[in-house]
Short mmCIF file of C-alpha atoms in Angstrom, two decimals:
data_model
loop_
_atom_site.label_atom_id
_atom_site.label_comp_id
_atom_site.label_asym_id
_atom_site.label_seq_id
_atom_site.Cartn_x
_atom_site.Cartn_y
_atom_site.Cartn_z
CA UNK E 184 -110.95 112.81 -110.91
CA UNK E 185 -113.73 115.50 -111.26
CA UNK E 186 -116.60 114.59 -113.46
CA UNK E 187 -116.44 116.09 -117.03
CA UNK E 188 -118.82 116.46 -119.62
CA UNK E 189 -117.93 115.85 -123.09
CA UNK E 190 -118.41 118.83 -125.86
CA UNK E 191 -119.01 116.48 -128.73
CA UNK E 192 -119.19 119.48 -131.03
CA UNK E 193 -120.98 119.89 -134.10
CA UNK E 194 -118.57 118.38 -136.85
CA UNK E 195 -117.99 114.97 -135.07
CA UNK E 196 -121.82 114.32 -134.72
CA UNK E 197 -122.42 115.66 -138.27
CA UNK E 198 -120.07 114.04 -140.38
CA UNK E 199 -117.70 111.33 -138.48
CA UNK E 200 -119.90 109.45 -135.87
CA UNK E 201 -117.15 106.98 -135.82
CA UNK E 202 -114.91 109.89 -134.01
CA UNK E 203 -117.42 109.88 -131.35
CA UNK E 204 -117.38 105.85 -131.31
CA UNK E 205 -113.46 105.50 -130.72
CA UNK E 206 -112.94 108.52 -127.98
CA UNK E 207 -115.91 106.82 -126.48
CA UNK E 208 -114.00 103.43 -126.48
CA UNK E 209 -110.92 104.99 -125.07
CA UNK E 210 -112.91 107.15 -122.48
CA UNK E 211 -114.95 103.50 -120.95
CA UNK E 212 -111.94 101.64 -121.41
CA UNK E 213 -109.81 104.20 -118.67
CA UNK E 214 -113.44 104.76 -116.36
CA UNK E 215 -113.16 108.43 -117.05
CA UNK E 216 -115.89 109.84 -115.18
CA UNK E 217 -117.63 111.52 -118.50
CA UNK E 218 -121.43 112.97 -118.68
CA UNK E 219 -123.50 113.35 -121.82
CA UNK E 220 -125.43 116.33 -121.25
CA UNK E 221 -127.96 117.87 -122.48
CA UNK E 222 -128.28 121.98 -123.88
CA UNK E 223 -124.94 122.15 -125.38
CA UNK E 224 -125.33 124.17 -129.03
CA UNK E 225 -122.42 124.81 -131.49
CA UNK E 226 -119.55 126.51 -129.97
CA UNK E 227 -119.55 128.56 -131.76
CA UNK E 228 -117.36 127.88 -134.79
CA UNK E 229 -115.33 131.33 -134.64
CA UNK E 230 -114.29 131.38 -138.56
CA UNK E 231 -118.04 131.52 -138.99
CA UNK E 232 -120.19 133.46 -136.34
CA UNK E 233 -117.34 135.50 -134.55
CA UNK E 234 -116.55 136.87 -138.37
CA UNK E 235 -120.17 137.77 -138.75
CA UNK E 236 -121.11 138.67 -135.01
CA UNK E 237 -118.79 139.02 -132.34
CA UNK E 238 -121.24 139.66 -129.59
CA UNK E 239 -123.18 136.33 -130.94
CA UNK E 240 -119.71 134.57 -130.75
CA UNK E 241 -119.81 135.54 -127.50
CA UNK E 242 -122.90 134.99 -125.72
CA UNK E 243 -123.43 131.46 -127.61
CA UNK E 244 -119.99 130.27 -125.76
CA UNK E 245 -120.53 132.06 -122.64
CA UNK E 246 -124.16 129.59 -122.25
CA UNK E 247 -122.16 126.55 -123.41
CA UNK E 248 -119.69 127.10 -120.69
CA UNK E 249 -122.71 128.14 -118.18
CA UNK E 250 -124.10 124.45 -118.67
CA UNK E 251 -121.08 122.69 -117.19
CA UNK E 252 -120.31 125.59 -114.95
CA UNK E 253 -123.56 124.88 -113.07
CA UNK E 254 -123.42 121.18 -112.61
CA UNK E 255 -119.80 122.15 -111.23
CA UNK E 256 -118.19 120.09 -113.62
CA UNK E 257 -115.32 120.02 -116.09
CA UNK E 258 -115.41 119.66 -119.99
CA UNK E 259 -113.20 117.88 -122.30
CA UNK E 260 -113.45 118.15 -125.84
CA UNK E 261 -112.42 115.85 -129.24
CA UNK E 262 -112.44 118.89 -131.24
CA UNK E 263 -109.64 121.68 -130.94
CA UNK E 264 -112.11 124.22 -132.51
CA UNK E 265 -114.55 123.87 -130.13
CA UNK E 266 -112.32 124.06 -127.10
CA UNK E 267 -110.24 127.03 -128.20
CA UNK E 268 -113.16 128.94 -128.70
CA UNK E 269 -114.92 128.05 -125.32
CA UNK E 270 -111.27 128.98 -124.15
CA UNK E 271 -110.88 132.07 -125.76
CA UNK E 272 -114.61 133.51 -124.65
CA UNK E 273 -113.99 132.10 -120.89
CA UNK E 274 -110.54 133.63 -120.75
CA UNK E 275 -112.07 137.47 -122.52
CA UNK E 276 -114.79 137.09 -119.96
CA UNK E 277 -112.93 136.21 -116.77
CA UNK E 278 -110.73 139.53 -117.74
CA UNK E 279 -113.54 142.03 -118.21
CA UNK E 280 -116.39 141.93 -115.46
CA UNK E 281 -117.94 144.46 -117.17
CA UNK E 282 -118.75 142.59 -120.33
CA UNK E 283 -118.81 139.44 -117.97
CA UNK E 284 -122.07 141.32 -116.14
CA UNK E 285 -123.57 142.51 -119.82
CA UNK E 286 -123.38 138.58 -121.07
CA UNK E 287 -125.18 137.39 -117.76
CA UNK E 288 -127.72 139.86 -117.94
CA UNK E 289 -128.91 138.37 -121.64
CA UNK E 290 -128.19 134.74 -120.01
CA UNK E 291 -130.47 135.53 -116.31
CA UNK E 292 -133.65 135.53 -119.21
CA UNK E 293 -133.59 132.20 -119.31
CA UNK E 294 -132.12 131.19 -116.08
CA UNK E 295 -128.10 130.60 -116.88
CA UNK E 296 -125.06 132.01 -115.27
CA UNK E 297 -121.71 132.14 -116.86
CA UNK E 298 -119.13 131.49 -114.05
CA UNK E 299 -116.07 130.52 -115.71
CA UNK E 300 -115.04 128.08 -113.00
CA UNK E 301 -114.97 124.77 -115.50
CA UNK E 302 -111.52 123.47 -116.69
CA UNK E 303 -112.00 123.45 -120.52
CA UNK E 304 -109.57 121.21 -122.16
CA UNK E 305 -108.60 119.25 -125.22
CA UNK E 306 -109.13 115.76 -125.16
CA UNK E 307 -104.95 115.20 -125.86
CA UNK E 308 -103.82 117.21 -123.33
CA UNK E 309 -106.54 116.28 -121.37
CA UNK E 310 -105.07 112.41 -121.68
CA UNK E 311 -101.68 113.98 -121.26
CA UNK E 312 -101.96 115.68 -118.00
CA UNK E 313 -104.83 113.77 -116.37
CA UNK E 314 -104.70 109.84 -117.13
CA UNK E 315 -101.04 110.60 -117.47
CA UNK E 316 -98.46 109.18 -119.42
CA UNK E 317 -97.94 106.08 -117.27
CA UNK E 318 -101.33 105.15 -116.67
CA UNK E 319 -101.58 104.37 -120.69
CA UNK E 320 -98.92 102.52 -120.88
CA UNK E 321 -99.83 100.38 -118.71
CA UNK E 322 -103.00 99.48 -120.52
CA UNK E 323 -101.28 98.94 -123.72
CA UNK E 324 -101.55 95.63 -125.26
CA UNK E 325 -99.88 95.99 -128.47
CA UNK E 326 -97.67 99.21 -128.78
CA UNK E 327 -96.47 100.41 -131.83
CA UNK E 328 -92.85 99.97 -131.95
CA UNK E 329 -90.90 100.45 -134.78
CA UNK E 330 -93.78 102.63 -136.70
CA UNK E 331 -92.83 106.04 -137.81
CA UNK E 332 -95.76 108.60 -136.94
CA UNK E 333 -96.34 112.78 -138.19
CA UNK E 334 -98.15 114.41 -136.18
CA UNK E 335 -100.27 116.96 -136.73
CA UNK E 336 -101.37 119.16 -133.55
CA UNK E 337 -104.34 121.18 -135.17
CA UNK E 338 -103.94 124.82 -134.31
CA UNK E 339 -106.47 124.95 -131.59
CA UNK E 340 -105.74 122.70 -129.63
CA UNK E 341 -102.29 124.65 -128.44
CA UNK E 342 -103.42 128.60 -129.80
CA UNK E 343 -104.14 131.04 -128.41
CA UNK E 344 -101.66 130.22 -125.52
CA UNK E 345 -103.29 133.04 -123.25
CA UNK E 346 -106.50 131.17 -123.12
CA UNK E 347 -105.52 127.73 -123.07
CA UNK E 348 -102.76 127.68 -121.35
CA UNK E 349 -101.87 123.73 -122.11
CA UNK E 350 -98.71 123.31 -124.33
CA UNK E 351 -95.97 125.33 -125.82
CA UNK E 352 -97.89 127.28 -128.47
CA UNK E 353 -94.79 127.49 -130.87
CA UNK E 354 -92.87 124.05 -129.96
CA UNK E 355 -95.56 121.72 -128.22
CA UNK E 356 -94.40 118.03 -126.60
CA UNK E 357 -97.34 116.64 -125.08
CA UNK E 358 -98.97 115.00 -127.95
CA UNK E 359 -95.67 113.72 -129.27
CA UNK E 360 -95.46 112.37 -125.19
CA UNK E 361 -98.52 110.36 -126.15
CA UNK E 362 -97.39 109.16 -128.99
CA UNK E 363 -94.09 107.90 -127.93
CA UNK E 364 -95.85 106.12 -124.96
CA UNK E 365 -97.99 104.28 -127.55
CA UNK E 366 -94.45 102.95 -128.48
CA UNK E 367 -94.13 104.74 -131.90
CA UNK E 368 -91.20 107.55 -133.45
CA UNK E 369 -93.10 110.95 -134.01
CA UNK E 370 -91.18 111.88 -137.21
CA UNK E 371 -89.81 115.74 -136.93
CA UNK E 372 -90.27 117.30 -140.40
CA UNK E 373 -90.32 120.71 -141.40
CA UNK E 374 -93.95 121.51 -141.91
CA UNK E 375 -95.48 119.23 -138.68
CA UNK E 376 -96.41 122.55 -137.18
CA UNK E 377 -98.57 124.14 -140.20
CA UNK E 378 -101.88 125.14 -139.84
CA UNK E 379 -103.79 122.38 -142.16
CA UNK E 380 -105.62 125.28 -144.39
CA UNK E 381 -109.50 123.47 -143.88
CA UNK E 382 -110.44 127.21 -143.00
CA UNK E 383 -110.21 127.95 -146.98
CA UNK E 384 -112.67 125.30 -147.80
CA UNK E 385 -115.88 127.41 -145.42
CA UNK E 386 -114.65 130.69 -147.41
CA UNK E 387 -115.20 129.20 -150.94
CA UNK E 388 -111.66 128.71 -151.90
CA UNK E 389 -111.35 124.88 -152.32
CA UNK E 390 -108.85 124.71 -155.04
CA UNK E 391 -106.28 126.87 -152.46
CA UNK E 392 -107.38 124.46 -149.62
CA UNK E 393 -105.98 121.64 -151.16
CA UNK E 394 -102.65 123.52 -152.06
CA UNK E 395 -102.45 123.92 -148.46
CA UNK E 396 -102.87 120.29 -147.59
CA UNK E 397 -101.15 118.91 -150.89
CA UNK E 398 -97.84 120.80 -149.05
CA UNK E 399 -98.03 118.70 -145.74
CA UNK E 400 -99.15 115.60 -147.81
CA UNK E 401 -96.05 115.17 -150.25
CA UNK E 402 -93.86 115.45 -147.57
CA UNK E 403 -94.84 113.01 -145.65
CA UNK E 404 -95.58 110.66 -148.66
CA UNK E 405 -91.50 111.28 -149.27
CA UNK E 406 -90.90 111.19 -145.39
CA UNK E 407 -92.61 107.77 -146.20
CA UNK E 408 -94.27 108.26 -142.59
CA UNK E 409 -96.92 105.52 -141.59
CA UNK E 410 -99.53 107.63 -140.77
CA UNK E 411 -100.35 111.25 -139.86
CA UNK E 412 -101.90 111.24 -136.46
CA UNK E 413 -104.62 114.06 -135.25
CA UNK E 414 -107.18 114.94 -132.66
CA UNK E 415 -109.54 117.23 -134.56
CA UNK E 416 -112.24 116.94 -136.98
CA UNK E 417 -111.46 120.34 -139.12
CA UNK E 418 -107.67 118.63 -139.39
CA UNK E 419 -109.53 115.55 -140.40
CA UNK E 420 -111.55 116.79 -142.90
CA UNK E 421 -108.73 118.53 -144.69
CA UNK E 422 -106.63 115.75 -144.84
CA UNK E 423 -108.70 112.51 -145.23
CA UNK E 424 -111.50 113.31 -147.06
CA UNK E 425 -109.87 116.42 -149.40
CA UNK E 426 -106.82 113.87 -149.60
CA UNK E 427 -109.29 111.21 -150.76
CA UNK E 428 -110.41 114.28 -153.56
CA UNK E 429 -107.03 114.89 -154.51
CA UNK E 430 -107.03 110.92 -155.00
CA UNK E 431 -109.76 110.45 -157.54
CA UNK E 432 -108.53 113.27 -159.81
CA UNK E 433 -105.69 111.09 -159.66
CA UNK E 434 -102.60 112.70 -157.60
CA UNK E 435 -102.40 109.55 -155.04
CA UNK E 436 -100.79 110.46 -151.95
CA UNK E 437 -101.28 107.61 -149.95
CA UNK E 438 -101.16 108.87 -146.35
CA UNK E 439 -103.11 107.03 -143.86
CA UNK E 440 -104.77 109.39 -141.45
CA UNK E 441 -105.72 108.21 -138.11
CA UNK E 442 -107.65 109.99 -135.04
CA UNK E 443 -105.28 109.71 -131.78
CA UNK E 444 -108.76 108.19 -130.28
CA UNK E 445 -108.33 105.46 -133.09
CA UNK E 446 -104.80 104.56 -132.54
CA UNK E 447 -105.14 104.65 -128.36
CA UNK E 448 -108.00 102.36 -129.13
CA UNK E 449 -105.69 99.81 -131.31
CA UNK E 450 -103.05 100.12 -128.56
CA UNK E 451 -105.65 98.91 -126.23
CA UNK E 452 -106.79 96.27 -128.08
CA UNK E 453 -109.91 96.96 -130.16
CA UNK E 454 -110.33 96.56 -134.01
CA UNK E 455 -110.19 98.66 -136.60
CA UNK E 456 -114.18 97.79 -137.63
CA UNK E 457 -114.48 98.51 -134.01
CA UNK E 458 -113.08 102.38 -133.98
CA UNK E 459 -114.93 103.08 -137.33
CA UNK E 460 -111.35 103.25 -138.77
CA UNK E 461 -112.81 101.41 -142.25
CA UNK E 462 -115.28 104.32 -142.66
CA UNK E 463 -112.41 106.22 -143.47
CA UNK E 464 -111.93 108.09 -146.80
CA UNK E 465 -108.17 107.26 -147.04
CA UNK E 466 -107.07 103.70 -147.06
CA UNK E 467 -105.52 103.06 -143.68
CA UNK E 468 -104.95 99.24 -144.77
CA UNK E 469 -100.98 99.83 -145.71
CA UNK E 470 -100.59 101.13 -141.74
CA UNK E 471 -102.84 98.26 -140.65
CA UNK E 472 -100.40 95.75 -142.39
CA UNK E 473 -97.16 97.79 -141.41
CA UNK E 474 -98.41 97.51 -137.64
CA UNK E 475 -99.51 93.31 -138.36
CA UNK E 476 -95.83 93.25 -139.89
CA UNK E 477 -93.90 95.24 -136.74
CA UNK E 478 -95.56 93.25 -134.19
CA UNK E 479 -95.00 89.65 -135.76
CA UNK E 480 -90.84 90.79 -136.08
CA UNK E 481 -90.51 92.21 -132.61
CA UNK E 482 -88.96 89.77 -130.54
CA UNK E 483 -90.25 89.47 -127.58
CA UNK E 484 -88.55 89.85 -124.41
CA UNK E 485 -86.68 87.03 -121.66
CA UNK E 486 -85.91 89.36 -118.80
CA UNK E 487 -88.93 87.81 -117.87
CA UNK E 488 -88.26 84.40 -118.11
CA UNK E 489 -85.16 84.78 -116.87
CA UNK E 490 -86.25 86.49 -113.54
CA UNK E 491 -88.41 83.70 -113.23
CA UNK E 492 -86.24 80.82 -113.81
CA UNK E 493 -84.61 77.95 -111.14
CA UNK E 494 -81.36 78.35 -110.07
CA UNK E 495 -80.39 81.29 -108.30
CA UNK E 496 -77.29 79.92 -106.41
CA UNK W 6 -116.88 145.11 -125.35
CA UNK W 7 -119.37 143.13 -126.86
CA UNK W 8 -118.53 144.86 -130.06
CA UNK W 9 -115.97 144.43 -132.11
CA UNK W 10 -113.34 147.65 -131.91
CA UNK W 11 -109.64 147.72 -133.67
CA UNK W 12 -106.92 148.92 -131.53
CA UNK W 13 -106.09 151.74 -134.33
CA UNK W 14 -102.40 152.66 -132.48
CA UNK W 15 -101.31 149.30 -132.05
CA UNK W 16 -102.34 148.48 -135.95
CA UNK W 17 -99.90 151.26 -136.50
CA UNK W 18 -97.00 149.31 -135.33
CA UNK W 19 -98.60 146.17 -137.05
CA UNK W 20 -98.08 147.57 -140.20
CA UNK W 21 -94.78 147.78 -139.72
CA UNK W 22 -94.01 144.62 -138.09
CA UNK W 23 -94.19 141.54 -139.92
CA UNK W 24 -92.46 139.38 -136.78
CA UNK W 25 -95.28 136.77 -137.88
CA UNK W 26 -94.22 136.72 -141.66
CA UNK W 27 -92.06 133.51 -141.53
CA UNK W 28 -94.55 131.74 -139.47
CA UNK W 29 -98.24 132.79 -140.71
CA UNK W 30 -99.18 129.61 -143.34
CA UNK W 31 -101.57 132.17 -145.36
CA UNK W 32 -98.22 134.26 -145.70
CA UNK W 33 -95.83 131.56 -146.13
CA UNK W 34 -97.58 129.76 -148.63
CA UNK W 35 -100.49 131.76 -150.51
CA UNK W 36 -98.83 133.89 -153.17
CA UNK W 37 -100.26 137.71 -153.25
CA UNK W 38 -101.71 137.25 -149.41
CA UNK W 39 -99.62 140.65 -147.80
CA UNK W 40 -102.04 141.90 -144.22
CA UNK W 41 -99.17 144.41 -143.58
CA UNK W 42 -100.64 146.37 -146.39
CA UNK W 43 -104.18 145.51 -145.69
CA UNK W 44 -103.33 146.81 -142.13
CA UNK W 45 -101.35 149.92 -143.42
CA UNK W 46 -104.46 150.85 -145.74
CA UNK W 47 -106.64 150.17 -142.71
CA UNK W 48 -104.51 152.75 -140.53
CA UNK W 49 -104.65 155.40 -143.17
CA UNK W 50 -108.61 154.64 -143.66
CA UNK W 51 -108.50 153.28 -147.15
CA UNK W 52 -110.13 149.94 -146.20
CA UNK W 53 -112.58 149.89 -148.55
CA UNK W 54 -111.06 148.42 -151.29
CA UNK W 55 -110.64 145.24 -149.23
CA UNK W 56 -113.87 144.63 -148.50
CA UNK W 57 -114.73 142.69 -151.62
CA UNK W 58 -111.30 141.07 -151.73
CA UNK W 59 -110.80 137.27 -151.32
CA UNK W 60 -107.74 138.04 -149.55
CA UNK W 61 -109.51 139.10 -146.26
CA UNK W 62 -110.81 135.37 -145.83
CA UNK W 63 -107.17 133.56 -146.36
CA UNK W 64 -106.58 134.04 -142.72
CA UNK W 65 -106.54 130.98 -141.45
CA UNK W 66 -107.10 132.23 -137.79
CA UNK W 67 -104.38 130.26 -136.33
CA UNK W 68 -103.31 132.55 -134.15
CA UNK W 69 -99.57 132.14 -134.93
CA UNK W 70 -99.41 135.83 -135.41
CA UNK W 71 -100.76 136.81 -132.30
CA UNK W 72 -98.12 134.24 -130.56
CA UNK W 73 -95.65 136.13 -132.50
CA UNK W 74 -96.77 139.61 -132.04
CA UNK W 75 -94.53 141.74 -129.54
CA UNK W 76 -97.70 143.62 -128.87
CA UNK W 77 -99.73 140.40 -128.45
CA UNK W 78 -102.08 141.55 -130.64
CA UNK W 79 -101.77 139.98 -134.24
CA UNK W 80 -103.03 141.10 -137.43
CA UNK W 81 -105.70 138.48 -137.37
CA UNK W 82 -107.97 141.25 -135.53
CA UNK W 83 -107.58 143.34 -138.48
CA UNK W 84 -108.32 140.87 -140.56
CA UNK W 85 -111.70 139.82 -138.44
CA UNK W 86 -112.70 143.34 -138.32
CA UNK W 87 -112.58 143.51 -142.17
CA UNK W 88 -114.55 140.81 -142.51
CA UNK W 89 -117.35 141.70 -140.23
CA UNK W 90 -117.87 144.81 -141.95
CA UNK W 91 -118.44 142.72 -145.45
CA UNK W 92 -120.76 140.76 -144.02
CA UNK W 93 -122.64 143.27 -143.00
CA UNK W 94 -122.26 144.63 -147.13
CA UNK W 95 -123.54 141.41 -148.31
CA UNK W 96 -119.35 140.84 -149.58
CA UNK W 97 -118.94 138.10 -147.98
CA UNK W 98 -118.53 134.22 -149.33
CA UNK W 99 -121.88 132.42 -150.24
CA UNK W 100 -120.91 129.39 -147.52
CA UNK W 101 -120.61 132.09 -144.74
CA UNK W 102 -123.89 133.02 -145.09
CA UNK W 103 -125.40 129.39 -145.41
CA UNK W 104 -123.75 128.92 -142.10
CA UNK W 105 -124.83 131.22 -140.87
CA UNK W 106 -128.25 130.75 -141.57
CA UNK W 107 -127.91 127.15 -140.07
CA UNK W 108 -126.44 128.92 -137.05
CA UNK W 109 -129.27 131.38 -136.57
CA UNK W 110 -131.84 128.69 -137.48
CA UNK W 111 -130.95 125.96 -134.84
CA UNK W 112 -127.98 127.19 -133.24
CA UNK W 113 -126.04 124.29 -134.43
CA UNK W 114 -123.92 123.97 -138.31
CA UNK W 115 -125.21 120.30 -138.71
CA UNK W 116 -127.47 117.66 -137.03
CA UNK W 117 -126.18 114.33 -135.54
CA UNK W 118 -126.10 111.90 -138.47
CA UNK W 119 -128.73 109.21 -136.93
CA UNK W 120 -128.04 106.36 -139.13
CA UNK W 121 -124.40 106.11 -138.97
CA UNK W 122 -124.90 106.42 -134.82
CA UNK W 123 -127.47 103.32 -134.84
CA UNK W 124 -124.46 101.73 -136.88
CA UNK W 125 -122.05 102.65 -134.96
CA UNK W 126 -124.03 101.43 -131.18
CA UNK W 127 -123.91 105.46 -130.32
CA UNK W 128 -126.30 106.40 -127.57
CA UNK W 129 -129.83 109.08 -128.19
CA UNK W 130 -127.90 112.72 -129.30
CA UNK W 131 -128.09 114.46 -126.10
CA UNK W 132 -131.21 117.12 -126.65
CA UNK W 133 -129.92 120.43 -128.60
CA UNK W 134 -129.67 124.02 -126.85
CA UNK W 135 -131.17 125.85 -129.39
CA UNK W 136 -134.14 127.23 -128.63
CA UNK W 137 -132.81 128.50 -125.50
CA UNK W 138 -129.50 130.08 -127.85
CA UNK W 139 -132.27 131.66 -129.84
CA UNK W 140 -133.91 133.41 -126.87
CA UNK W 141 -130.73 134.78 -125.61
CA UNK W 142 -129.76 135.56 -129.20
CA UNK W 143 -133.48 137.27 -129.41
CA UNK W 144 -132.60 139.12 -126.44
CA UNK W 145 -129.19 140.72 -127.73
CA UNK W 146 -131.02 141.92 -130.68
CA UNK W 147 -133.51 143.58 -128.38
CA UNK W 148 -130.80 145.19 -126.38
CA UNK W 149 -129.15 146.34 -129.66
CA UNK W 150 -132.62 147.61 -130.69
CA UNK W 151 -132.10 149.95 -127.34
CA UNK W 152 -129.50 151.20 -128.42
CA UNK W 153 -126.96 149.60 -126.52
CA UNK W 154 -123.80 149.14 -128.45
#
């Protein structure tokens, strides 16, 4: 496997250092080959500078992408919003030389060449297509049969298609792959696919951010789901700590939300206190206790006792 | 193409459209939110009156509607054009422009939260790009200065 660096991005490190923790748990416990390096700057964060300043939008990327580009290797990224918009400048660059030339010119002043040869990709897919499918499962240690999981993709992580290239952008399976390896049912329901509506809350228009989660929220809460499962920090945001807002005016949803990082991590053995899950906003003790329940009812197997038993003829 | 530009005939069809309707969240689920008309008016040159309208930041840049858009284009562009412009009016949100400021300040929108980390057992922050950012940043002004647009 080619060495990767990780783009830790600037939400993660800012506000939820225990997102870092758990995809660095799950990353050590598979011996990904990943590199902390050093140079890497915000994305940039295209709801913010591409709005204001496309060129800025672009040349910031362009560098980011330069740094892995030159130590030849790949990047992988917990954030959706930082990939897709390292995606989206690598794949406007590769297909215009001309601008290509114009953003290297302002990066040869201090020594950087954008080459657009590093693989960019999403941590999710990233487990999806290069640990694989198989090699999780067999690292699990305590799947999570019998649990009933929403997903929630996060926008970026599939869109746009063009520059990602990873998933269906419209009807996406690999996450819900992961998740059924991990042993659980990812729940269909009618508004799994909405955009999560955090994007309101950096334009001053909190009260309409929270309509937009409140819709996902109450369905799931009458979906009675066990959790809603995600892999970006934006997504996060929205729906743990605006849920846990929503919560002390008093509309109590109750829906656990867990970081896919968190929930591999579980599977593979490590506590909650561990993964930083109890430095979350939302109470995730009712899908703790769910989980403690499913596993001390599942019965467990005797093929293999059988197999192994005297008598055969 | 470093600068932003609106494909002005392909808008035209935009306007029309509305393949993304059923699918955009802004559309679906923020009452008054219509870009078909914010496009149209664009088309016929009577943006202006959107400039200072809330509505221009309720796209949630998704990108469903360029998925959707049998011209692969996606009223999103429109939208991100629009928005540009009132920036550069002073129109736009107060958080965009502490952001921003953050941005242009140390090329980042927050700094590692130290304490948590040590908490946490997280290894040193790698060291920050930023000074470098700024000196290519520095140097697009300068080219912009030269009037190359």
């Amino acid at each position: 496997m080619k060495e990767f660096a990780v783009f830790w991005g600037c939400t993660i490190q800012t506000r939820f250092p225990f997102l870092e923790k758990s995809t660095r748990i799950v990353l050590d416990e598979f011996n990904l080959p990943y590199k902390d390096i050093d140079g890497f700057t915000c994305c940039p964060e295209k709801s913010l500078v591409n709005n204001v300043d496309h060129a800025s939008f672009v040349v910031t990327a362009a560098r980011n992408v330069a740094l892995v580009d030159e130590l030849d290797y790949d990047l992988v990224s917990p954030c959706t919003g930082c990939v897709s918009n390292l995606a989206t400048v690598k794949g406007e660059l590769c297909s215009n030389p001309k601008e290509k030339a114009e953003v290297n010119e302002l990066l040869k002043g201090v020594g950087r060449e954008f080459k657009g040869t590093a693989k960019l990709q999403h941590l999710v897919p990233f487990f999806h297509d290069t640990v694989g499918v198989f090699a999780i499962k067999q690292k699990i240690k305590k799947d999570f049969a019998g649990m009933r999981i929403a997903l929630h993709y996060g926008c970026h992580m599939i869109r746009p298609s063009h520059a990602l290239r990873n998933d269906d952008p419209i009807a996406p399976v690999k996450f819900d792959n992961l998740i059924a390896a991990l042993g659980a049912v990812s729940v269909q329901f009618p508004t799994k696919m909405m955009c999560c509506g955090q994007g309101l809350d950096r334009v001053d228009q909190h009260d309409l951010a929270l309509q937009l989660a409140r819709v996902k929220l109450k369905e799931l809460k009458a979906l009675e789901v066990d959790a809603l499962v995600l892999c970006c920090p934006s997504c996060f945001l929205q729906f743990d700590n605006n849920q846990y807002l929503m919560e002390k005016e008093g509309e109590k949803l109750g829906v656990p939300v867990i970081y896919f990082t968190e929930l591999l991590g579980l599977a593979l053995g490590h506590t909650p206190e561990e993964l930083g899950i109890t430095a979350h906003r939302v109470d995730c003790a009712p899908f703790l206790k769910k989980w403690a329940e499913c596993s001390g009812q599942a019965a467990a197997s005797t093929m293999d006792d059988e197999l192994n038993a005297q008598g055969a003829l | 193409m470093l600068e932003l530009n609106l494909n002005m005939k392909l808008l035209e069809m935009c306007s029309k459209c509305g393949a993304c309707y059923s699918i955009c969240p802004s559309c679906t689920h923020l009452p008054g939110y219509d870009p078909r008309q914010v496009v149209a008016d664009i088309v016929q040159g009577k943006f202006e009156k959107w400039l200072s309208s809330s509505s221009i930041w309720q796209c949630l840049e998704c990108h469903y509607c360029l998925e959707m858009c049998y011209q692969h284009y996606g009223f999103e562009n429109a939208m991100t054009a629009l928005r540009t412009i009132a920036t550069k009016r002073g129109l736009n949100p107060p958080q965009v422009k502490r952001g921003w400021d953050m941005f242009a300040k140390t090329g980042k929108l927050g700094e590692p939260a130290l304490p948590a980390r040590k908490k946490f057992g997280l290894p040193e922050p790698s060291k920050s790009g930023g000074e470098e950012l700024k000196k290519v940043l520095d140097a697009l002004k300068d080219r912009r200065g030269k009037g190359h647009h």
